[in-house]
Amino acid sequence: MESNAGTKETRSNLTASDGGEVTAFESLQFTDEIHRLILAPTTDNSSSFTALLELPPPQAVELLHSPDSPKLIAASPPNVEDFQGSFRFPSNSGLIERDARFSLFSGEANNSNEKRNSPESKNVSANPEKNVKSEPAETESSQPLVSDPTVEKRSIKRKDRENKVKGSTKKSKTVANENSEDAEKLPYVHVRARRGQATDSHSLAERARREKINARMKLLQELVPGCNKISGTALVLDEIINHVQSLQRQVEFLSMRLAAVNPRIDFNLDSVFTSESGSLMDSNFPSLVMPAIWPEVQGNGHRQQYQHQWHLDTLQQPVWGREEVCNNYITPENSLLTYDSSANSATLQANHLKMEL
Amino acid sequence: MCPHTSLKQQFLKKWIMGLQRCSFSKKNMSILERKKTIKLSADIAMASARNGTTRWSRALISNASKDGSDNRLVQQILGPDSNTPAATTTNKAGTRRASVCKKIVKRSHQIRRRRRKCVAAAPVKAVTSSISEHLVRKRRQVLKTLIPGGEFMDEICLIEETLDYITSLRVQVDVMRSVASACFSQS
């Protein structure tokens, strides 16, 4: 196939210049995986899984490598990496775009091989026309910003490992060229077989799958605290299980605690979120929650007054009514408040106060 | 955690709305009921913050809406969301099919295990690797029970869902902790 030939051509150029050994590579078909990977959900960064992969990579990258990389990761989505490495890439953009369009490198084998130089040579050139082939990793399809740190991170991890394992492995040039291959359906997956390994399709597929799993396990290791030093899948899985269980138990405990605090927590959503939605930071988070619990007018000046009222006659109708007039309550809350006022008894109020104190 | 601020906001908003909608319709709820409601609304809020992009969120919502008692609450919490009811209905059918498939898978696992026992004694290396594989497999099973909807996922999916689930749980814990501390600090 012409594209394959073109690919091989450029690769052989690289190997010749690189001085590494020539390794064979085959193409495999991973249509299902490709579809799944390419059609990854394209939500904003904080709400999709692949964006979550952003989280450990910056930390990992910061820990392991130069501080340039996080800056790179934090760059805007059209994030193009220039994998210079130790050699220049032939600047045949047409050839490279075609390669990019028709080839997809599977899994972490190629990611690590090809993007190995990325953390070291962070010379991000601004020109979008790439001299480098693009390698759509799993996450690159629609979230280039996320995919780069992901792949980088994986490449960083694997770099250490593979440097020990294989002295000279062929690297080909890759670049994140988002324009070319994002929406394309790529029928072939090029997987590089390392020297001395079987090259039939089954073992290659198995190996690609294995490496994918290992990459994700590494991500998990970084996410779960204390897993970095553990070697061995079983122990790491143990830690992960413990962590998940402890988190679930914490949720249970906190919900019990909240149930004990106040049987009726009225939140003033509208005023809180309309006035403060733009300026929510973590440090202000508790302070945000507190005005939510004691509904107050948009300014903070009334807070003292309301707190006083809260302590004295907590749940009386006139207080709520006044606040209702001032704020924009949503209608369920109106009904809730009216219900509360009617259902309140003195003993109930006393109980609530006691529970709070 | 700065990257999760918007997620926290989203979760808090949905949780509060859910609490408002569902939990205070009864006069006297025992503390356990309240806790259950709070936890349920928190879980559903967390799952709906994912908007059906991850499997564990869909499985969580569908599991919660399976029971008769919680179904009403779930529907109330989810409210006028258009996408989630569709997701839940499709997932219900999917889980039924999946439970049938699960039996088949279990049976096939048993047959495979029996076949493995008949294999002649393997060399030591294979034995140790099989031991480690056995350990890993056991732990994978445990992880599948922990993650909602995990039994129907293969390895790759399982690890991805675990990643997402852990971050969501962390966000949930952070938000709940700050709310609880705010409640307590004022009293």
Coordinates of C-alpha atoms in Angstrom, one line a residue:
Chain A
M1 CA 0.0 0.0 0.0
E2 CA 1.3 3.3 -0.9
S3 CA 0.9 4.8 2.5
N4 CA 2.6 1.9 4.0
A5 CA 5.4 2.3 1.6
G6 CA 5.6 5.9 2.4
T7 CA 5.6 5.1 6.1
K8 CA 8.3 2.6 5.7
E9 CA 10.3 5.0 3.7
T10 CA 10.3 7.6 6.3
R11 CA 10.9 5.1 9.0
S12 CA 13.9 3.7 7.3
N13 CA 15.2 7.2 6.9
L14 CA 15.0 7.6 10.6
T15 CA 16.6 4.4 11.4
A16 CA 19.4 5.1 9.1
S17 CA 20.0 8.4 10.7
D18 CA 19.3 7.1 14.1
G19 CA 21.7 4.3 13.8
G20 CA 19.4 1.9 15.5
E21 CA 18.6 -1.4 14.2
V22 CA 15.9 -2.0 11.7
T23 CA 13.0 -3.8 13.2
A24 CA 10.1 -5.2 11.4
F25 CA 6.7 -4.0 11.9
E26 CA 3.4 -5.3 10.9
S27 CA 0.0 -3.8 10.6
L28 CA -2.9 -5.1 12.5
Q29 CA -6.5 -4.4 12.5
F30 CA -8.1 -3.0 15.6
T31 CA -11.2 -1.5 14.2
D32 CA -13.2 -1.8 17.3
E33 CA -10.6 -0.3 19.5
I34 CA -10.0 2.4 17.1
H35 CA -13.6 3.3 16.9
R36 CA -13.9 3.3 20.5
L37 CA -10.8 5.3 21.0
I38 CA -11.5 7.8 18.3
L39 CA -15.1 8.3 19.3
A40 CA -14.1 9.2 22.8
P41 CA -16.4 11.6 24.4
T42 CA -15.5 15.1 23.8
T43 CA -16.6 16.9 26.9
D44 CA -14.7 19.6 28.6
N45 CA -11.6 18.9 30.5
S46 CA -13.0 18.4 33.9
S47 CA -15.8 16.1 33.2
S48 CA -14.5 13.4 31.0
F49 CA -12.5 10.5 31.9
T50 CA -9.7 11.2 29.5
A51 CA -9.4 14.6 30.9
L52 CA -8.9 13.0 34.2
L53 CA -5.8 11.5 32.9
E54 CA -4.6 15.0 32.9
L55 CA -4.4 14.9 36.6
P56 CA -1.7 12.4 37.3
P57 CA 0.4 13.2 34.3
P58 CA 1.3 16.8 35.3
Q59 CA 2.3 15.5 38.6
A60 CA 4.2 12.7 37.3
V61 CA 5.9 14.8 34.7
E62 CA 6.8 17.3 37.2
L63 CA 8.3 14.7 39.4
L64 CA 10.2 13.0 36.8
H65 CA 11.2 15.5 34.4
S66 CA 12.0 19.0 33.7
P67 CA 9.5 21.7 34.6
D68 CA 9.1 22.4 30.9
S69 CA 6.7 19.6 30.4
P70 CA 3.9 20.8 32.6
K71 CA 4.0 24.1 30.9
L72 CA 3.6 22.2 27.7
I73 CA 0.8 20.2 29.0
A74 CA -1.0 23.2 30.3
A75 CA -0.8 24.8 26.9
S76 CA -3.9 25.3 24.8
P77 CA -5.5 22.4 23.1
P78 CA -3.8 22.8 19.7
N79 CA -0.7 21.5 21.3
V80 CA 1.8 20.4 18.9
E81 CA 4.8 18.5 19.9
D82 CA 7.9 18.5 17.9
F83 CA 9.8 15.4 18.5
Q84 CA 13.2 16.3 17.4
G85 CA 15.2 13.9 19.4
S86 CA 18.5 13.4 17.9
F87 CA 17.7 13.8 14.3
R88 CA 15.9 16.1 12.0
F89 CA 12.8 14.9 10.3
P90 CA 12.4 15.2 6.6
S91 CA 10.0 17.9 6.0
N92 CA 7.8 16.3 3.5
S93 CA 4.5 17.5 4.9
G94 CA 2.5 15.9 2.2
L95 CA 3.9 12.5 2.8
I96 CA 3.6 12.9 6.5
E97 CA 0.1 14.0 6.4
R98 CA -0.8 11.1 4.3
D99 CA 1.0 8.8 6.7
A100 CA -0.8 10.4 9.5
R101 CA -4.1 9.8 7.8
F102 CA -3.6 6.2 7.0
S103 CA -1.7 4.9 9.9
L104 CA -2.5 4.5 13.5
F105 CA 0.0 3.3 16.0
S106 CA -1.4 1.1 18.6
G107 CA -0.9 1.2 22.2
E108 CA 1.9 2.1 24.3
A109 CA 4.5 0.2 22.5
N110 CA 4.6 2.7 19.8
N111 CA 3.7 5.6 22.0
S112 CA 6.6 5.0 24.1
N113 CA 8.9 4.3 21.3
E114 CA 7.9 7.2 19.3
K115 CA 7.3 9.8 21.9
R116 CA 10.2 8.9 24.0
N117 CA 12.0 12.0 23.1
S118 CA 9.1 14.2 23.9
P119 CA 9.8 14.9 27.5
E120 CA 13.4 15.6 26.8
S121 CA 13.2 17.7 23.8
K122 CA 10.4 20.0 24.5
N123 CA 11.0 22.4 21.7
V124 CA 7.5 23.1 20.8
S125 CA 7.5 24.8 17.6
A126 CA 4.6 27.0 16.9
N127 CA 4.1 26.0 13.3
P128 CA 1.1 23.8 12.9
E129 CA 2.4 22.3 9.7
K130 CA 4.3 19.4 11.0
N131 CA 7.4 17.9 9.8
V132 CA 6.6 15.0 11.9
K133 CA 4.2 12.2 11.6
S134 CA 1.3 12.2 13.8
E135 CA 0.5 9.4 16.1
P136 CA -2.9 9.2 17.3
A137 CA -2.8 7.6 20.6
E138 CA -5.9 6.3 22.2
T139 CA -6.9 9.6 23.6
E140 CA -5.7 11.8 20.8
S141 CA -8.7 11.7 18.7
S142 CA -10.6 14.6 20.0
Q143 CA -8.7 15.7 23.0
P144 CA -5.3 16.5 22.0
L145 CA -4.5 18.4 25.1
V146 CA -5.3 15.4 27.2
S147 CA -3.7 12.9 24.9
D148 CA -0.4 14.6 24.9
P149 CA 0.1 14.5 28.6
T150 CA -1.2 11.0 28.7
V151 CA 1.0 9.7 26.1
E152 CA 3.9 11.7 27.5
K153 CA 3.4 10.3 30.8
R154 CA 3.2 6.8 29.5
S155 CA 6.2 7.5 27.5
I156 CA 8.1 8.8 30.4
K157 CA 7.3 5.8 32.5
R158 CA 8.1 3.4 29.7
K159 CA 11.2 5.2 28.8
D160 CA 12.9 4.2 32.0
R161 CA 11.8 0.7 31.7
E162 CA 12.5 0.2 28.1
N163 CA 15.9 1.8 28.3
K164 CA 16.8 -0.9 30.6
V165 CA 15.2 -3.6 28.6
K166 CA 16.2 -2.7 25.2
G167 CA 19.3 -0.8 24.4
S168 CA 18.4 0.5 21.1
T169 CA 14.9 0.4 19.9
K170 CA 13.8 2.0 16.8
K171 CA 12.1 5.3 17.3
S172 CA 10.1 6.9 14.7
K173 CA 9.1 10.4 14.6
T174 CA 5.7 11.3 15.7
V175 CA 3.9 14.4 16.3
A176 CA 0.5 15.3 17.5
N177 CA -1.0 16.6 14.4
E178 CA -4.6 17.0 15.4
N179 CA -5.8 18.2 12.0
S180 CA -5.1 15.1 10.1
E181 CA -6.3 12.0 11.8
D182 CA -8.9 13.0 14.3
A183 CA -12.0 12.2 12.4
E184 CA -10.5 9.5 10.2
K185 CA -11.3 5.9 10.6
L186 CA -8.0 4.1 10.5
P187 CA -8.2 0.6 9.5
Y188 CA -4.7 -0.5 10.3
V189 CA -2.7 -0.4 13.4
H190 CA 1.0 -0.5 13.1
V191 CA 2.6 -2.3 15.9
R192 CA 6.2 -2.6 16.0
A193 CA 7.6 -5.9 17.0
R194 CA 10.7 -5.7 19.0
R195 CA 13.8 -7.7 18.3
G196 CA 13.6 -11.3 19.3
Q197 CA 9.8 -11.4 19.7
A198 CA 7.3 -13.3 17.8
T199 CA 5.6 -11.4 15.1
D200 CA 2.5 -13.2 14.4
S201 CA -0.7 -11.3 14.7
H202 CA -2.0 -13.0 17.8
S203 CA 1.0 -12.3 20.0
L204 CA 1.2 -8.8 18.7
A205 CA -2.4 -8.2 19.5
E206 CA -1.8 -9.7 22.9
R207 CA 1.2 -7.6 23.5
A208 CA -0.5 -4.4 22.5
R209 CA -3.4 -5.2 24.8
R210 CA -0.9 -6.1 27.5
E211 CA 0.9 -2.8 27.1
K212 CA -2.3 -0.9 27.2
I213 CA -3.3 -2.5 30.4
N214 CA 0.1 -1.8 31.9
A215 CA -0.1 1.8 30.9
R216 CA -3.4 2.2 32.6
M217 CA -2.1 0.4 35.6
K218 CA 0.6 2.9 35.8
L219 CA -1.9 5.7 35.8
L220 CA -3.7 4.1 38.6
Q221 CA -0.5 3.7 40.5
E222 CA 0.0 7.4 40.3
L223 CA -3.5 8.2 41.3
V224 CA -3.6 6.0 44.3
P225 CA -1.1 7.3 46.9
G226 CA 1.6 5.0 48.0
C227 CA 1.4 2.8 45.0
N228 CA 4.4 4.1 43.2
K229 CA 6.9 2.1 45.1
I230 CA 5.1 -1.2 44.9
S231 CA 6.1 -3.5 42.2
G232 CA 3.8 -6.3 41.1
T233 CA 0.4 -6.2 39.8
A234 CA -1.3 -8.1 42.6
L235 CA 0.0 -5.8 45.4
V236 CA -0.9 -2.7 43.4
L237 CA -4.4 -4.0 42.9
D238 CA -4.5 -4.6 46.6
E239 CA -3.7 -1.0 47.3
I240 CA -6.2 0.1 44.7
I241 CA -8.9 -2.0 46.3
N242 CA -8.1 -0.7 49.7
H243 CA -8.2 2.8 48.5
V244 CA -11.6 2.4 46.8
Q245 CA -13.0 0.7 49.8
S246 CA -11.8 3.4 52.1
L247 CA -13.2 6.1 49.9
Q248 CA -16.6 4.4 49.9
R249 CA -16.5 4.0 53.6
Q250 CA -15.7 7.7 53.9
V251 CA -18.7 8.6 51.8
E252 CA -20.9 6.5 54.1
F253 CA -19.5 8.0 57.2
L254 CA -19.8 11.5 55.9
S255 CA -23.4 11.0 54.8
M256 CA -24.2 9.6 58.3
R257 CA -22.5 12.6 59.8
L258 CA -24.5 15.0 57.6
A259 CA -27.7 13.1 58.5
A260 CA -26.9 13.7 62.1
V261 CA -26.2 17.3 61.8
N262 CA -29.4 18.8 60.6
P263 CA -32.3 16.9 59.4
R264 CA -33.3 19.7 57.2
I265 CA -30.6 21.5 55.3
D266 CA -32.0 24.3 53.2
F267 CA -29.8 25.6 50.6
N268 CA -30.2 28.7 48.8
L269 CA -29.1 27.7 45.4
D270 CA -30.0 30.5 43.2
S271 CA -28.3 33.3 45.0
V272 CA -25.3 31.3 45.7
F273 CA -24.6 30.2 42.3
T274 CA -25.6 33.2 40.4
S275 CA -23.5 35.5 42.5
E276 CA -20.5 33.4 43.1
S277 CA -20.3 31.0 40.3
G278 CA -17.5 32.8 38.6
S279 CA -15.3 33.0 41.6
L280 CA -15.3 29.6 43.2
M281 CA -12.0 28.5 44.3
D282 CA -11.2 25.6 46.6
S283 CA -10.1 27.9 49.4
N284 CA -13.4 29.7 49.3
F285 CA -15.3 26.5 49.1
P286 CA -16.2 26.2 52.8
S287 CA -17.1 29.8 53.0
L288 CA -19.3 29.3 50.0
V289 CA -21.1 26.4 51.6
M290 CA -21.7 28.3 54.8
P291 CA -23.7 31.1 53.1
A292 CA -25.5 28.4 51.4
I293 CA -26.6 26.8 54.5
W294 CA -27.8 30.0 56.1
P295 CA -29.5 31.7 53.2
E296 CA -28.5 35.2 53.0
V297 CA -28.7 38.1 50.7
Q298 CA -26.1 38.4 48.2
G299 CA -24.0 40.7 50.3
N300 CA -22.2 39.4 53.3
G301 CA -23.2 42.2 55.5
H302 CA -26.4 40.5 56.6
R303 CA -24.7 37.4 57.7
Q304 CA -24.3 38.4 61.3
Q305 CA -27.8 39.3 61.5
Y306 CA -29.0 36.1 60.1
Q307 CA -26.8 34.0 62.3
H308 CA -28.2 35.7 65.3
Q309 CA -31.7 35.0 64.1
W310 CA -30.7 31.5 63.4
H311 CA -29.6 30.9 66.9
L312 CA -32.6 32.6 68.5
D313 CA -35.6 31.6 66.5
T314 CA -34.3 29.3 64.0
L315 CA -37.0 28.2 61.8
Q316 CA -39.7 30.6 62.1
Q317 CA -41.7 31.6 59.1
P318 CA -41.1 35.4 59.2
V319 CA -37.4 34.9 58.9
W320 CA -37.8 32.7 55.9
G321 CA -40.4 34.9 54.5
R322 CA -38.2 37.9 54.6
E323 CA -35.4 36.1 52.9
E324 CA -37.8 34.8 50.4
V325 CA -38.7 38.2 49.4
C326 CA -35.1 39.3 49.1
N327 CA -33.7 36.3 47.3
N328 CA -34.9 34.5 44.3
Y329 CA -36.0 31.2 45.6
I330 CA -36.8 28.4 43.3
T331 CA -40.3 27.2 43.7
P332 CA -39.6 23.8 45.3
E333 CA -37.8 25.7 48.0
N334 CA -40.8 27.9 48.5
S335 CA -43.0 24.9 49.0
L336 CA -40.4 23.3 51.2
L337 CA -40.2 26.3 53.4
T338 CA -43.9 26.6 53.8
Y339 CA -44.0 23.0 54.7
D340 CA -41.3 23.4 57.2
S341 CA -43.0 26.2 58.9
S342 CA -46.2 24.3 59.2
A343 CA -44.6 21.2 60.4
N344 CA -42.3 22.6 62.9
S345 CA -42.9 22.1 66.5
A346 CA -41.0 23.6 69.4
T347 CA -39.6 20.3 70.5
L348 CA -38.4 19.5 67.0
Q349 CA -36.6 22.8 66.9
A350 CA -35.0 22.2 70.3
N351 CA -33.8 18.8 69.1
H352 CA -32.3 20.2 66.0
L353 CA -30.4 22.8 68.0
K354 CA -29.2 20.2 70.4
M355 CA -28.0 18.1 67.6
E356 CA -26.2 20.9 66.0
L357 CA -24.5 21.9 69.2
Chain B
M1 CA -7.6 20.0 43.9
C2 CA -7.8 22.7 41.4
P3 CA -8.6 20.7 38.3
H4 CA -11.7 19.4 39.9
T5 CA -13.2 22.7 41.0
S6 CA -15.8 22.7 38.3
L7 CA -16.6 19.1 39.0
K8 CA -17.0 19.9 42.6
Q9 CA -19.3 22.7 41.8
Q10 CA -21.4 20.6 39.5
F11 CA -21.6 17.8 42.1
L12 CA -22.6 20.1 44.8
K13 CA -25.2 21.8 42.8
K14 CA -26.8 18.5 41.7
W15 CA -26.6 17.1 45.2
I16 CA -28.3 20.0 46.7
M17 CA -31.0 20.0 44.2
G18 CA -31.5 16.4 44.7
L19 CA -31.7 16.8 48.4
Q20 CA -34.2 19.5 48.0
R21 CA -36.4 17.6 45.7
C22 CA -36.5 14.3 47.3
S23 CA -35.6 13.9 50.9
F24 CA -37.7 16.2 52.8
S25 CA -41.1 15.1 51.8
K26 CA -41.4 12.9 54.9
K27 CA -42.0 14.4 58.2
N28 CA -40.0 12.3 60.5
M29 CA -37.2 10.4 58.9
S30 CA -35.1 8.3 61.1
I31 CA -31.4 9.0 61.0
L32 CA -30.7 5.9 58.9
E33 CA -33.2 6.9 56.3
R34 CA -31.8 10.3 56.2
K35 CA -28.3 8.9 55.8
K36 CA -29.5 6.7 53.0
T37 CA -31.2 9.5 51.3
I38 CA -28.2 11.7 51.6
K39 CA -25.8 9.1 50.3
L40 CA -28.1 8.1 47.5
S41 CA -28.5 11.7 46.4
A42 CA -24.8 12.2 46.6
D43 CA -24.1 9.1 44.5
I44 CA -26.7 10.0 41.9
A45 CA -25.4 13.5 41.7
M46 CA -21.9 12.2 41.2
A47 CA -23.0 9.8 38.6
S48 CA -25.1 12.3 36.7
A49 CA -22.2 14.7 36.7
R50 CA -20.6 12.3 34.4
N51 CA -23.5 12.6 32.0
G52 CA -23.5 9.0 31.0
T53 CA -20.0 9.0 29.6
T54 CA -18.7 6.4 31.9
R55 CA -20.0 3.0 32.5
W56 CA -19.9 3.0 36.3
S57 CA -22.1 6.1 36.4
R58 CA -24.7 4.5 34.2
A59 CA -24.6 1.3 36.1
L60 CA -25.0 3.2 39.4
I61 CA -28.0 5.1 38.2
S62 CA -29.6 2.0 36.8
N63 CA -29.0 0.0 39.9
A64 CA -30.5 2.7 42.0
S65 CA -33.5 2.9 39.8
K66 CA -34.1 -0.8 39.8
D67 CA -35.5 -1.0 43.3
G68 CA -39.0 0.1 43.7
S69 CA -38.4 2.2 46.8
D70 CA -35.5 4.1 45.5
N71 CA -36.9 4.5 42.0
R72 CA -39.1 7.3 42.9
L73 CA -36.3 9.1 44.6
V74 CA -34.0 8.7 41.7
Q75 CA -36.5 9.9 39.3
Q76 CA -37.1 12.9 41.5
I77 CA -33.5 13.7 41.8
L78 CA -32.8 13.3 38.2
G79 CA -35.8 15.3 37.5
P80 CA -36.2 16.9 34.1
D81 CA -32.9 15.6 32.8
S82 CA -33.6 14.3 29.4
N83 CA -30.6 12.1 28.7
T84 CA -30.5 10.1 31.9
P85 CA -33.9 8.4 31.8
A86 CA -33.1 7.2 28.3
A87 CA -29.8 5.9 29.6
T88 CA -31.4 4.2 32.5
T89 CA -33.9 2.4 30.4
T90 CA -31.4 1.2 27.9
N91 CA -29.1 0.2 30.7
K92 CA -31.8 -1.8 32.4
A93 CA -32.3 -3.9 29.4
G94 CA -28.6 -4.1 29.0
T95 CA -28.2 -5.3 32.6
R96 CA -30.8 -7.9 32.2
R97 CA -29.0 -9.2 29.1
A98 CA -25.8 -8.8 30.9
S99 CA -27.0 -10.9 33.9
V100 CA -27.9 -13.7 31.5
C101 CA -24.5 -13.4 29.8
K102 CA -22.9 -13.4 33.2
K103 CA -24.2 -16.8 33.9
I104 CA -22.9 -18.1 30.7
V105 CA -19.5 -16.5 31.4
K106 CA -19.4 -18.1 34.8
R107 CA -20.2 -21.5 33.4
S108 CA -17.5 -21.1 30.9
H109 CA -15.0 -20.1 33.6
Q110 CA -15.9 -23.2 35.5
I111 CA -15.4 -25.4 32.5
R112 CA -12.1 -23.7 31.8
R113 CA -11.0 -24.2 35.4
R114 CA -11.9 -27.9 35.2
R115 CA -9.9 -28.2 32.0
R116 CA -6.9 -26.6 33.5
K117 CA -6.9 -29.0 36.4
C118 CA -6.6 -31.9 33.9
V119 CA -3.5 -30.4 32.3
A120 CA -0.3 -32.2 33.2
A121 CA 2.2 -30.8 35.6
A122 CA 3.7 -27.7 34.1
P123 CA 7.3 -26.6 34.7
V124 CA 8.0 -24.5 37.7
K125 CA 8.1 -21.2 35.9
A126 CA 4.7 -21.7 34.4
V127 CA 3.4 -22.7 37.8
T128 CA 4.7 -19.5 39.5
S129 CA 3.3 -17.4 36.7
S130 CA 0.0 -19.1 37.0
I131 CA 0.0 -18.5 40.7
S132 CA 0.6 -14.8 40.2
E133 CA -2.0 -14.8 37.5
H134 CA -4.3 -16.5 39.9
L135 CA -3.7 -13.8 42.5
V136 CA -4.2 -11.0 40.0
R137 CA -7.4 -12.6 38.8
K138 CA -8.7 -12.8 42.3
R139 CA -8.0 -9.2 43.0
R140 CA -9.6 -8.3 39.7
Q141 CA -12.7 -10.1 40.8
V142 CA -12.8 -8.1 44.0
L143 CA -12.3 -4.9 42.1
K144 CA -15.2 -5.8 39.9
T145 CA -17.5 -6.2 42.9
L146 CA -16.4 -2.8 44.1
I147 CA -16.9 -0.7 41.0
P148 CA -20.6 -0.4 40.2
G149 CA -21.3 -2.3 37.0
G150 CA -17.9 -3.7 37.0
E151 CA -18.8 -7.3 36.5
F152 CA -19.5 -6.7 32.8
M153 CA -16.3 -5.0 32.0
D154 CA -13.1 -6.4 30.6
E155 CA -9.7 -5.6 32.0
I156 CA -9.0 -2.5 30.1
C157 CA -12.4 -1.0 30.8
L158 CA -12.2 -2.0 34.4
I159 CA -9.0 -0.1 35.0
E160 CA -10.3 3.0 33.2
E161 CA -13.5 2.9 35.1
T162 CA -11.6 2.5 38.3
L163 CA -9.6 5.6 37.5
D164 CA -12.6 7.6 36.9
Y165 CA -14.4 6.2 39.9
I166 CA -11.6 7.0 42.2
T167 CA -11.5 10.6 41.2
S168 CA -15.2 10.9 41.5
L169 CA -15.2 9.4 44.9
R170 CA -12.5 11.8 45.9
V171 CA -14.5 14.8 44.7
Q172 CA -17.5 13.4 46.5
V173 CA -15.6 13.0 49.8
D174 CA -14.1 16.4 49.6
V175 CA -17.4 18.1 49.0
M176 CA -19.2 16.2 51.6
R177 CA -16.4 16.8 54.1
S178 CA -16.4 20.5 53.5
V179 CA -20.2 20.7 53.8
A180 CA -20.1 18.7 57.0
S181 CA -17.4 20.8 58.5
A182 CA -19.2 23.9 57.5
C183 CA -22.3 22.6 59.2
F184 CA -20.5 21.7 62.3
S185 CA -18.4 24.8 62.5
Q186 CA -21.4 27.0 62.7
S187 CA -23.0 25.3 65.5

